[in-house]
Amino acid sequence: MTQEHPIGLSIRGGVKVYPGTRALKGVDFDLRMGAVNVLVGENGAGKSTLMKAIAGVETLTEGTITMDGQTVSFRSKADAVAKGIGIVFQELNLFPNLTVAENIFIAREPTRFGVDIDAAAQSKATRALMERLEQDIDPDVPLGTLRIGQQQVVEIAKALAQNARILILDEPTSALSAAEVEVLFRVISDLKAQGVGIVYISHRLEELIHIGDYITVLRDGMITAAQAMDGVDIPWIVRAMIGDGSKEFPRTEPPNFGAEVFRADTICLPRLGGGYTVDHLSLSVRSGEIVGLYGLMGAGRTEFLECIMAQHPDSTGHFYIDGKLLTERDVTGRIARGLALIPEDRKRDGLVQIMAIRENITLSALSRFTRLFHLNLKAEAAGAAEFIKRLTIKVASPENPVSSLSGGNQQKVVIGKALMTDPKILLMDEPSRGIDIGAKAEVFRTMRRLAADGLGILFVTSDLEEVRALSDRILVMADGKLTGEFSGQANPSEVIAAATRHKVKEHRT
Amino acid sequence: MTVATAPSFDKTALILALLRMRTFVALILVFAFFAIAAPNFLSTANAVIVSKHVALNALLAIGMTFVIITGGIDLSVGSIVGLCAMMAGWLVLNGVDLGIGYTVWFNTAEIVVIVCLIGVLVGVVNGLLITRLAVAPFIATLGTLYVARGFALLSSGGRTFPNLTGKPEFGTDTFPLIGTGTLLGLPVMIWLLIAVGLLAHYISRRTTLGRHIYAVGGNERGAALSGVKVNRVKMFVYMFSGLCAALVGIVIASQLQASHPATGETFELNAIAAAVLGGTSMSGGRGKIGGTIVGAFVIGILSDGLIMMGVSSFWQTVIKGLVIIMAVVIDQAQSRLQARVALQQEAALEK
């Protein structure tokens, strides 16, 4: 086996420290050439950090990277590219306004006598690459006109054009249709045959078993398993991913379920080019209940929450709060009816970074402190101080910009902002994203306490451990549909199976 | 001030305090310089002249500040000044001919209201283009810049409306007083600046609307998801900017007792300069009305003092440009320092 697939790159004792967290804690990783090296782990386990270290995007704090018996150190992505390492990120780094060929040769355009771009040579080289990948893509069409799957192929071609011998694919299939996945897999096996070493990151376990030759499992910055793919099945992966004794966030308050506070009735959100992103989805939440909406990336969970918050005017279906139909068509009205959203992307959607902590907390509930049109600053400051205390947000001064806080405290500010509107139902999109383990536990405790006070909570996560630890009820979503409902103590492999079921079925047909 | 309550009054805090009040410091420096270098600079007569110059630019800059805080820009204000000056001139001189042998004449107060509404209306057009049709603010207001100027020229065929002294029988003989009259020893237009300045300051600091203006500029998406009615906020700022421009147009027509269709050309640039000099961030979310007014005074005193010193007007233009660039450079340094200090404070707490 080892002779067949020589090790092309290895990491020994890899440590990566970010302010506040250790993302990698002494990782040993071998990358085999001419094979698909699968990398799996939960969100925040350190997969992306490990790959970024290999691709030169990040530098390891400790540890060595060895290639062909020589220690290498990449100070930039360009260093790694020079050594034949290419990476295709989850979010494509392409220019929709430029042609396919221009995208592939961006920043290394072939020139005629160093003056103008040799467009003919560029197109010719691109055409050759497309032939190698067996793709029928015209080098001279604007990239934006291609389907996502084809764009992914262009990104791969871009890496190959730089003579990549090692190709890292970070969740390449999350945005692809079943047919496009087939195409990608064919491209991967061709590359494998040509001796390229591929690292493949995905959450779709069935897919991993289907395509992988070697598997490495990461958990909390450590490698918990690494072996050839023979004999590996889903329960094995899940065990390695989340461990036997899962970390508990024990419930201290007794459950206190009341009447139904929120119901969604056949919500649909049409997808561009046919089909549905949210597909006839119905669910309900009782007061005091924490419902976890689990699913993989691209399952339509975020879009569903956005439908609830009136962000998609073309969505259909009805929402009910306390049994009464929700007729308000704008965010302001829906907040007034008792809905509150904690968005997934704090920076982009949750906070106004340059405003003070106080101003962020009170932003949704300024009417509380306003008489006619006069804003009572004293009352506002007192209100903000009350929530800072209630949520134990650590701040030096509420007048500092919110951007100066750590991720966990920023998240609490967003929660405070939502709570200040006196919501009946709290929608949380990946509430623990980008915060360290201590802050995570505190956010979870806060959620528990709020539920005990009678709030209904619907939270979205792609962290299996989190959904099991926190939910009174787990709903699983895949391809816009609900594909399973479990109690909080559900068997993890069943939950994962429900989350991947739909895609895989489609995939086989 | 945060500085006063900071536990250790160190060098960074002092620098930060100075940087934060930089426009004011600049004002004092400029003032002190000319007080020494230019004879007669400190005379009362000169002070009145300077403040009259400054008042017009400051009024425009106040409206502009709100627009820039939301992350937009209003290039049309200069043209609104011209259009509104022409409309005021028209109403004083010709009234409104109903076309059946009757002409409706308005008194001064009515003219002021009508002309203000015209300014607001151009603001509404700007706002609708930006919110409903998603035209970039720069382009939308560039378009209305030309359209409004065109209408100003059309209204008189490019000629000046002369002798706007008004007629007592129509109650317009008070019209020249807007630009030339005084109240308690201060020119009326200074009172106007004080009133509009206080109102704008109040809106920005003590109303929900004001807070929403900052939120929209800081993070439009985040503000929308927090329940801020973004489109309404944007409509308001362009309407308010139009109103400020209309007031300036009326004052100029009244002051000169004539209105010329080229009135207000390039005023928008002076207004932007005052706002930026006063610490308003072009990327939105940051700015103060008080800062803008001080900024307008710095520009005004600078050009006035240079004239008194006999510096060539060509050099004045160069100096004005350099001052603006310097202001922005210092502004960048200040925000970086401020962010670092806040980060240190919070990081110290985390430990």
Tab-separated table of N, CA, C and O in Angstrom, chain A residues 306 309 311 330-333 335 341 343 346-355 357-359 362-367 370 373-378 380 394-401 403-406 409 417 421, chain B residues 2 5 69 202-230 232 281 283-286 338-351:
chain	number	residue	atom	x	y	z
A	306	GLU	N	-34.309	32.870	7.318
A	306	GLU	CA	-34.455	34.162	6.633
A	306	GLU	C	-35.878	34.374	6.146
A	306	GLU	O	-36.382	35.497	6.143
A	309	MET	N	-37.806	35.696	8.905
A	309	MET	CA	-37.533	37.106	9.169
A	309	MET	C	-37.794	37.983	7.957
A	309	MET	O	-37.239	39.085	7.833
A	311	GLN	N	-36.906	37.976	4.828
A	311	GLN	CA	-35.807	38.369	3.962
A	311	GLN	C	-35.985	37.879	2.531
A	311	GLN	O	-35.213	38.233	1.650
A	330	ASP	N	-42.517	43.011	6.940
A	330	ASP	CA	-41.153	43.528	7.091
A	330	ASP	C	-40.565	43.138	8.448
A	330	ASP	O	-41.285	42.720	9.359
A	331	VAL	N	-39.251	43.260	8.540
A	331	VAL	CA	-38.542	42.822	9.743
A	331	VAL	C	-39.067	43.543	10.984
A	331	VAL	O	-39.301	42.922	12.020
A	332	THR	N	-39.253	44.852	10.855
A	332	THR	CA	-39.697	45.643	11.996
A	332	THR	C	-40.992	45.083	12.565
A	332	THR	O	-41.128	44.910	13.778
A	333	GLY	N	-41.941	44.790	11.661
A	333	GLY	CA	-43.224	44.260	12.098
A	333	GLY	C	-43.084	42.894	12.747
A	333	GLY	O	-43.728	42.588	13.742
A	335	ILE	N	-40.435	41.665	14.246
A	335	ILE	CA	-39.811	41.805	15.566
A	335	ILE	C	-40.872	42.229	16.577
A	335	ILE	O	-40.941	41.704	17.691
A	341	LEU	N	-34.047	37.186	15.558
A	341	LEU	CA	-33.075	36.330	14.878
A	341	LEU	C	-31.657	36.647	15.341
A	341	LEU	O	-31.270	37.798	15.442
A	343	PRO	N	-28.320	36.073	13.762
A	343	PRO	CA	-27.842	35.601	12.455
A	343	PRO	C	-26.564	34.786	12.572
A	343	PRO	O	-25.841	34.865	13.571
A	346	ARG	N	-22.194	36.999	12.394
A	346	ARG	CA	-22.275	38.136	13.319
A	346	ARG	C	-21.811	39.421	12.673
A	346	ARG	O	-22.411	40.461	12.787
A	347	LYS	N	-20.670	39.313	12.012
A	347	LYS	CA	-20.018	40.499	11.482
A	347	LYS	C	-20.878	41.156	10.410
A	347	LYS	O	-21.048	42.361	10.382
A	348	ARG	N	-21.424	40.333	9.520
A	348	ARG	CA	-22.143	40.875	8.378
A	348	ARG	C	-23.580	41.248	8.739
A	348	ARG	O	-24.094	42.258	8.288
A	349	ASP	N	-24.230	40.419	9.540
A	349	ASP	CA	-25.667	40.592	9.755
A	349	ASP	C	-26.055	40.979	11.169
A	349	ASP	O	-27.131	41.498	11.395
A	350	GLY	N	-25.190	40.665	12.128
A	350	GLY	CA	-25.629	40.780	13.509
A	350	GLY	C	-25.295	42.104	14.171
A	350	GLY	O	-26.041	42.588	14.994
A	351	LEU	N	-24.160	42.667	13.812
A	351	LEU	CA	-23.681	43.831	14.555
A	351	LEU	C	-23.307	44.966	13.621
A	351	LEU	O	-22.999	44.753	12.463
A	352	VAL	N	-23.362	46.177	14.171
A	352	VAL	CA	-22.778	47.314	13.468
A	352	VAL	C	-21.426	47.530	14.135
A	352	VAL	O	-21.337	48.075	15.227
A	353	GLN	N	-20.374	47.035	13.495
A	353	GLN	CA	-19.072	46.926	14.145
A	353	GLN	C	-18.543	48.242	14.699
A	353	GLN	O	-17.911	48.256	15.739
A	354	ILE	N	-18.784	49.346	13.985
A	354	ILE	CA	-18.155	50.584	14.453
A	354	ILE	C	-18.986	51.279	15.525
A	354	ILE	O	-18.554	52.265	16.106
A	355	MET	N	-20.165	50.767	15.816
A	355	MET	CA	-20.965	51.405	16.851
A	355	MET	C	-20.583	50.849	18.225
A	355	MET	O	-20.008	49.773	18.345
A	357	ILE	N	-20.918	49.283	22.046
A	357	ILE	CA	-21.600	48.104	22.559
A	357	ILE	C	-23.029	48.465	22.958
A	357	ILE	O	-23.991	47.772	22.598
A	358	ARG	N	-23.163	49.578	23.680
A	358	ARG	CA	-24.496	50.022	24.104
A	358	ARG	C	-25.420	50.221	22.899
A	358	ARG	O	-26.550	49.742	22.889
A	359	GLU	N	-24.905	50.907	21.879
A	359	GLU	CA	-25.754	51.209	20.729
A	359	GLU	C	-26.188	49.946	20.000
A	359	GLU	O	-27.290	49.869	19.461
A	362	THR	N	-29.077	48.088	22.030
A	362	THR	CA	-30.391	48.714	22.044
A	362	THR	C	-30.958	48.959	20.650
A	362	THR	O	-32.082	49.444	20.526
A	363	LEU	N	-30.202	48.590	19.618
A	363	LEU	CA	-30.589	48.990	18.256
A	363	LEU	C	-31.999	48.537	17.860
A	363	LEU	O	-32.729	49.281	17.214
A	364	SER	N	-32.379	47.331	18.261
A	364	SER	CA	-33.697	46.832	17.847
A	364	SER	C	-34.816	47.337	18.742
A	364	SER	O	-35.980	47.185	18.411
A	365	ALA	N	-34.475	47.873	19.890
A	365	ALA	CA	-35.507	48.184	20.878
A	365	ALA	C	-35.443	49.635	21.311
A	365	ALA	O	-35.762	49.974	22.447
A	366	LEU	N	-35.043	50.520	20.386
A	366	LEU	CA	-34.909	51.927	20.769
A	366	LEU	C	-36.243	52.534	21.194
A	366	LEU	O	-36.280	53.449	22.012
A	367	SER	N	-37.331	52.007	20.640
A	367	SER	CA	-38.644	52.585	20.959
A	367	SER	C	-38.934	52.476	22.455
A	367	SER	O	-39.679	53.266	23.017
A	370	THR	N	-37.865	55.708	23.976
A	370	THR	CA	-38.233	56.902	23.219
A	370	THR	C	-39.630	57.365	23.595
A	370	THR	O	-40.556	56.557	23.656
A	373	PHE	N	-40.497	61.378	20.053
A	373	PHE	CA	-39.313	61.165	19.222
A	373	PHE	C	-38.040	61.345	20.030
A	373	PHE	O	-36.948	61.148	19.544
A	374	HIS	N	-38.195	61.717	21.298
A	374	HIS	CA	-37.028	62.012	22.120
A	374	HIS	C	-36.461	60.728	22.716
A	374	HIS	O	-37.151	59.974	23.391
A	375	LEU	N	-35.192	60.506	22.432
A	375	LEU	CA	-34.526	59.309	22.935
A	375	LEU	C	-33.902	59.627	24.285
A	375	LEU	O	-33.067	60.510	24.398
A	376	ASN	N	-34.317	58.886	25.300
A	376	ASN	CA	-33.794	59.117	26.647
A	376	ASN	C	-32.484	58.348	26.822
A	376	ASN	O	-32.483	57.132	27.042
A	377	LEU	N	-31.373	59.067	26.710
A	377	LEU	CA	-30.069	58.399	26.712
A	377	LEU	C	-29.764	57.730	28.045
A	377	LEU	O	-29.124	56.694	28.097
A	378	LYS	N	-30.242	58.329	29.113
A	378	LYS	CA	-29.990	57.752	30.440
A	378	LYS	C	-30.668	56.403	30.556
A	378	LYS	O	-30.077	55.413	30.983
A	380	GLU	N	-31.585	54.562	28.176
A	380	GLU	CA	-30.963	53.637	27.230
A	380	GLU	C	-29.714	53.011	27.850
A	380	GLU	O	-29.521	51.795	27.804
A	394	LYS	N	-18.677	40.528	29.265
A	394	LYS	CA	-17.505	41.175	29.862
A	394	LYS	C	-17.095	42.372	29.026
A	394	LYS	O	-16.612	42.214	27.909
A	395	VAL	N	-17.317	43.575	29.540
A	395	VAL	CA	-16.905	44.775	28.806
A	395	VAL	C	-16.177	45.733	29.742
A	395	VAL	O	-16.511	45.849	30.913
A	396	ALA	N	-15.173	46.396	29.180
A	396	ALA	CA	-14.476	47.426	29.966
A	396	ALA	C	-15.346	48.666	30.038
A	396	ALA	O	-15.478	49.294	31.082
A	397	SER	N	-15.948	49.029	28.904
A	397	SER	CA	-16.868	50.161	28.874
A	397	SER	C	-17.901	49.909	27.800
A	397	SER	O	-17.555	49.497	26.699
A	398	PRO	N	-19.176	50.149	28.110
A	398	PRO	CA	-20.196	49.936	27.072
A	398	PRO	C	-20.064	50.915	25.917
A	398	PRO	O	-20.730	50.760	24.914
A	399	GLU	N	-19.187	51.902	26.063
A	399	GLU	CA	-19.014	52.882	24.986
A	399	GLU	C	-17.929	52.476	23.991
A	399	GLU	O	-17.732	53.125	22.980
A	400	ASN	N	-17.213	51.391	24.280
A	400	ASN	CA	-16.212	50.913	23.328
A	400	ASN	C	-16.901	50.315	22.105
A	400	ASN	O	-18.002	49.796	22.215
A	401	PRO	N	-16.249	50.386	20.945
A	401	PRO	CA	-16.882	49.759	19.771
A	401	PRO	C	-17.019	48.256	19.985
A	401	PRO	O	-16.163	47.622	20.610
A	403	SER	N	-16.603	45.950	18.064
A	403	SER	CA	-15.571	45.159	17.387
A	403	SER	C	-14.400	44.842	18.305
A	403	SER	O	-13.606	43.967	18.009
A	404	SER	N	-14.295	45.558	19.452
A	404	SER	CA	-13.166	45.289	20.329
A	404	SER	C	-13.402	44.067	21.216
A	404	SER	O	-12.499	43.634	21.913
A	405	LEU	N	-14.619	43.505	21.174
A	405	LEU	CA	-14.925	42.356	22.032
A	405	LEU	C	-14.488	41.046	21.385
A	405	LEU	O	-14.334	40.962	20.173
A	406	SER	N	-14.342	40.001	22.210
A	406	SER	CA	-14.060	38.673	21.690
A	406	SER	C	-15.333	38.109	21.064
A	406	SER	O	-16.432	38.609	21.295
A	409	ASN	N	-18.244	37.239	23.466
A	409	ASN	CA	-18.932	38.407	24.013
A	409	ASN	C	-19.716	39.146	22.940
A	409	ASN	O	-20.788	39.682	23.208
A	417	LYS	N	-29.294	42.044	22.124
A	417	LYS	CA	-30.077	42.885	21.220
A	417	LYS	C	-31.421	42.216	20.908
A	417	LYS	O	-32.468	42.861	20.913
A	421	THR	N	-36.001	43.031	22.655
A	421	THR	CA	-37.283	43.263	21.995
A	421	THR	C	-38.388	42.406	22.596
A	421	THR	O	-39.480	42.340	22.055
B	2	THR	N	-14.305	59.986	27.620
B	2	THR	CA	-13.791	58.721	28.100
B	2	THR	C	-12.420	58.893	28.738
B	2	THR	O	-12.081	58.209	29.686
B	5	THR	N	-12.161	59.529	32.434
B	5	THR	CA	-12.484	58.430	33.330
B	5	THR	C	-11.500	57.275	33.213
B	5	THR	O	-11.577	56.335	33.977
B	69	ILE	N	-23.120	59.954	6.440
B	69	ILE	CA	-23.142	58.982	7.543
B	69	ILE	C	-23.887	57.715	7.114
B	69	ILE	O	-23.522	56.611	7.495
B	202	TYR	N	-29.583	67.542	17.480
B	202	TYR	CA	-30.573	66.842	18.303
B	202	TYR	C	-31.000	65.539	17.634
B	202	TYR	O	-31.040	64.482	18.266
B	203	ILE	N	-31.302	65.638	16.334
B	203	ILE	CA	-31.721	64.427	15.609
B	203	ILE	C	-30.637	63.362	15.704
B	203	ILE	O	-30.903	62.197	16.003
B	204	SER	N	-29.383	63.773	15.503
B	204	SER	CA	-28.321	62.775	15.424
B	204	SER	C	-28.041	62.123	16.776
B	204	SER	O	-27.686	60.965	16.844
B	205	ARG	N	-28.237	62.886	17.854
B	205	ARG	CA	-27.832	62.361	19.163
B	205	ARG	C	-28.993	61.823	19.980
B	205	ARG	O	-28.824	60.913	20.785
B	206	ARG	N	-30.157	62.431	19.842
B	206	ARG	CA	-31.209	62.143	20.807
B	206	ARG	C	-32.489	61.595	20.204
B	206	ARG	O	-33.527	61.627	20.850
B	207	THR	N	-32.448	61.109	18.977
B	207	THR	CA	-33.660	60.504	18.423
B	207	THR	C	-33.339	59.122	17.851
B	207	THR	O	-32.193	58.816	17.517
B	208	THR	N	-34.383	58.320	17.764
B	208	THR	CA	-34.257	56.995	17.169
B	208	THR	C	-33.788	57.120	15.718
B	208	THR	O	-32.918	56.379	15.270
B	209	LEU	N	-34.388	58.083	15.014
B	209	LEU	CA	-34.008	58.306	13.620
B	209	LEU	C	-32.500	58.515	13.490
B	209	LEU	O	-31.846	57.916	12.640
B	210	GLY	N	-31.952	59.361	14.380
B	210	GLY	CA	-30.521	59.642	14.323
B	210	GLY	C	-29.701	58.374	14.500
B	210	GLY	O	-28.766	58.108	13.748
B	211	ARG	N	-30.076	57.578	15.504
B	211	ARG	CA	-29.343	56.342	15.747
B	211	ARG	C	-29.416	55.424	14.532
B	211	ARG	O	-28.450	54.785	14.143
B	212	HIS	N	-30.603	55.412	13.905
B	212	HIS	CA	-30.775	54.557	12.734
B	212	HIS	C	-29.917	55.045	11.567
B	212	HIS	O	-29.430	54.237	10.778
B	213	ILE	N	-29.726	56.362	11.467
B	213	ILE	CA	-28.862	56.900	10.402
B	213	ILE	C	-27.449	56.328	10.551
B	213	ILE	O	-26.850	55.848	9.588
B	214	TYR	N	-26.948	56.319	11.776
B	214	TYR	CA	-25.606	55.768	12.012
B	214	TYR	C	-25.575	54.263	11.739
B	214	TYR	O	-24.612	53.742	11.175
B	215	ALA	N	-26.638	53.574	12.158
B	215	ALA	CA	-26.656	52.121	11.991
B	215	ALA	C	-26.660	51.744	10.516
B	215	ALA	O	-25.960	50.823	10.103
B	216	VAL	N	-27.434	52.471	9.706
B	216	VAL	CA	-27.499	52.167	8.278
B	216	VAL	C	-26.117	52.335	7.645
B	216	VAL	O	-25.680	51.519	6.838
B	217	GLY	N	-25.412	53.396	8.051
B	217	GLY	CA	-24.084	53.618	7.486
B	217	GLY	C	-23.070	52.613	7.986
B	217	GLY	O	-22.134	52.257	7.288
B	218	GLY	N	-23.248	52.143	9.221
B	218	GLY	CA	-22.282	51.206	9.801
B	218	GLY	C	-22.410	49.820	9.226
B	218	GLY	O	-21.418	49.148	8.976
B	219	ASN	N	-23.634	49.356	9.050
B	219	ASN	CA	-23.868	48.025	8.499
B	219	ASN	C	-25.315	47.959	8.054
B	219	ASN	O	-26.206	47.689	8.850
B	220	GLU	N	-25.512	48.193	6.766
B	220	GLU	CA	-26.878	48.307	6.258
B	220	GLU	C	-27.666	47.025	6.458
B	220	GLU	O	-28.809	47.032	6.910
B	221	ARG	N	-27.045	45.881	6.145
B	221	ARG	CA	-27.723	44.595	6.275
B	221	ARG	C	-28.056	44.298	7.725
B	221	ARG	O	-29.154	43.863	8.064
B	222	GLY	N	-27.052	44.545	8.576
B	222	GLY	CA	-27.269	44.303	10.000
B	222	GLY	C	-28.381	45.178	10.548
B	222	GLY	O	-29.213	44.726	11.335
B	223	ALA	N	-28.400	46.432	10.096
B	223	ALA	CA	-29.443	47.348	10.550
B	223	ALA	C	-30.809	46.849	10.106
B	223	ALA	O	-31.759	46.814	10.889
B	224	ALA	N	-30.899	46.432	8.841
B	224	ALA	CA	-32.181	45.949	8.323
B	224	ALA	C	-32.661	44.747	9.131
B	224	ALA	O	-33.830	44.655	9.505
B	225	LEU	N	-31.734	43.822	9.439
B	225	LEU	CA	-32.121	42.626	10.193
B	225	LEU	C	-32.459	42.964	11.642
B	225	LEU	O	-33.080	42.169	12.336
B	226	SER	N	-32.021	44.135	12.110
B	226	SER	CA	-32.361	44.545	13.467
B	226	SER	C	-33.683	45.296	13.495
B	226	SER	O	-34.097	45.777	14.537
B	227	GLY	N	-34.307	45.430	12.331
B	227	GLY	CA	-35.608	46.081	12.306
B	227	GLY	C	-35.568	47.552	11.945
B	227	GLY	O	-36.578	48.237	12.053
B	228	VAL	N	-34.414	48.041	11.495
B	228	VAL	CA	-34.324	49.439	11.063
B	228	VAL	C	-34.931	49.549	9.663
B	228	VAL	O	-34.620	48.740	8.794
B	229	LYS	N	-35.800	50.539	9.476
B	229	LYS	CA	-36.399	50.721	8.153
B	229	LYS	C	-35.424	51.520	7.295
B	229	LYS	O	-35.476	52.743	7.228
B	230	VAL	N	-34.555	50.797	6.640
B	230	VAL	CA	-33.420	51.397	5.943
B	230	VAL	C	-33.877	52.399	4.882
B	230	VAL	O	-33.337	53.506	4.788
B	232	ARG	N	-36.586	54.152	4.641
B	232	ARG	CA	-37.133	55.369	5.216
B	232	ARG	C	-36.019	56.298	5.687
B	232	ARG	O	-36.069	57.507	5.493
B	281	SER	N	-16.827	60.119	8.145
B	281	SER	CA	-16.155	59.087	7.367
B	281	SER	C	-16.910	58.835	6.073
B	281	SER	O	-18.115	58.610	6.091
B	283	SER	N	-16.922	56.315	4.319
B	283	SER	CA	-17.449	54.959	4.212
B	283	SER	C	-18.679	54.774	5.090
B	283	SER	O	-19.222	53.694	5.172
B	284	GLY	N	-19.105	55.828	5.740
B	284	GLY	CA	-20.372	55.773	6.454
B	284	GLY	C	-20.233	55.387	7.910
B	284	GLY	O	-19.227	54.844	8.347
B	285	GLY	N	-21.265	55.705	8.687
B	285	GLY	CA	-21.334	55.270	10.071
B	285	GLY	C	-20.709	56.212	11.076
B	285	GLY	O	-20.920	56.054	12.273
B	286	ARG	N	-19.894	57.166	10.616
B	286	ARG	CA	-19.187	58.009	11.560
B	286	ARG	C	-19.279	59.471	11.141
B	286	ARG	O	-19.142	59.792	9.968
B	338	GLN	N	-7.715	54.582	18.163
B	338	GLN	CA	-8.879	54.385	19.022
B	338	GLN	C	-9.246	52.902	19.099
B	338	GLN	O	-9.521	52.371	20.174
B	339	ALA	N	-9.231	52.236	17.930
B	339	ALA	CA	-9.566	50.814	17.900
B	339	ALA	C	-8.570	50.032	18.752
B	339	ALA	O	-8.940	49.108	19.482
B	340	ARG	N	-7.280	50.432	18.676
B	340	ARG	CA	-6.261	49.692	19.422
B	340	ARG	C	-6.458	49.868	20.927
B	340	ARG	O	-6.381	48.910	21.679
B	341	VAL	N	-6.760	51.103	21.320
B	341	VAL	CA	-6.954	51.359	22.751
B	341	VAL	C	-8.143	50.552	23.279
B	341	VAL	O	-8.068	49.902	24.318
B	342	ALA	N	-9.254	50.552	22.514
B	342	ALA	CA	-10.437	49.809	22.940
B	342	ALA	C	-10.130	48.326	23.039
B	342	ALA	O	-10.514	47.647	23.989
B	343	LEU	N	-9.387	47.807	22.042
B	343	LEU	CA	-9.021	46.398	22.045
B	343	LEU	C	-8.199	46.055	23.277
B	343	LEU	O	-8.421	45.037	23.933
B	344	GLN	N	-7.243	46.946	23.599
B	344	GLN	CA	-6.399	46.698	24.768
B	344	GLN	C	-7.238	46.673	26.037
B	344	GLN	O	-7.062	45.808	26.889
B	345	GLN	N	-8.154	47.633	26.132
B	345	GLN	CA	-9.021	47.688	27.315
B	345	GLN	C	-9.783	46.382	27.492
B	345	GLN	O	-9.833	45.799	28.569
B	346	GLU	N	-10.406	45.909	26.375
B	346	GLU	CA	-11.226	44.706	26.467
B	346	GLU	C	-10.364	43.473	26.701
B	346	GLU	O	-10.738	42.567	27.422
B	347	ALA	N	-9.175	43.474	26.047
B	347	ALA	CA	-8.284	42.322	26.219
B	347	ALA	C	-7.799	42.236	27.662
B	347	ALA	O	-7.709	41.151	28.234
B	348	ALA	N	-7.530	43.402	28.261
B	348	ALA	CA	-7.094	43.422	29.650
B	348	ALA	C	-8.172	42.817	30.547
B	348	ALA	O	-7.880	42.106	31.506
B	349	LEU	N	-9.413	43.067	30.182
B	349	LEU	CA	-10.532	42.567	30.975
B	349	LEU	C	-10.669	41.053	30.838
B	349	LEU	O	-10.991	40.349	31.788
B	350	GLU	N	-10.427	40.546	29.616
B	350	GLU	CA	-10.571	39.113	29.363
B	350	GLU	C	-9.653	38.325	30.281
B	350	GLU	O	-9.986	37.233	30.722
B	351	LYS	N	-8.464	38.894	30.543
B	351	LYS	CA	-7.512	38.207	31.424
B	351	LYS	C	-8.009	38.322	32.849
B	351	LYS	O	-8.213	37.408	33.561
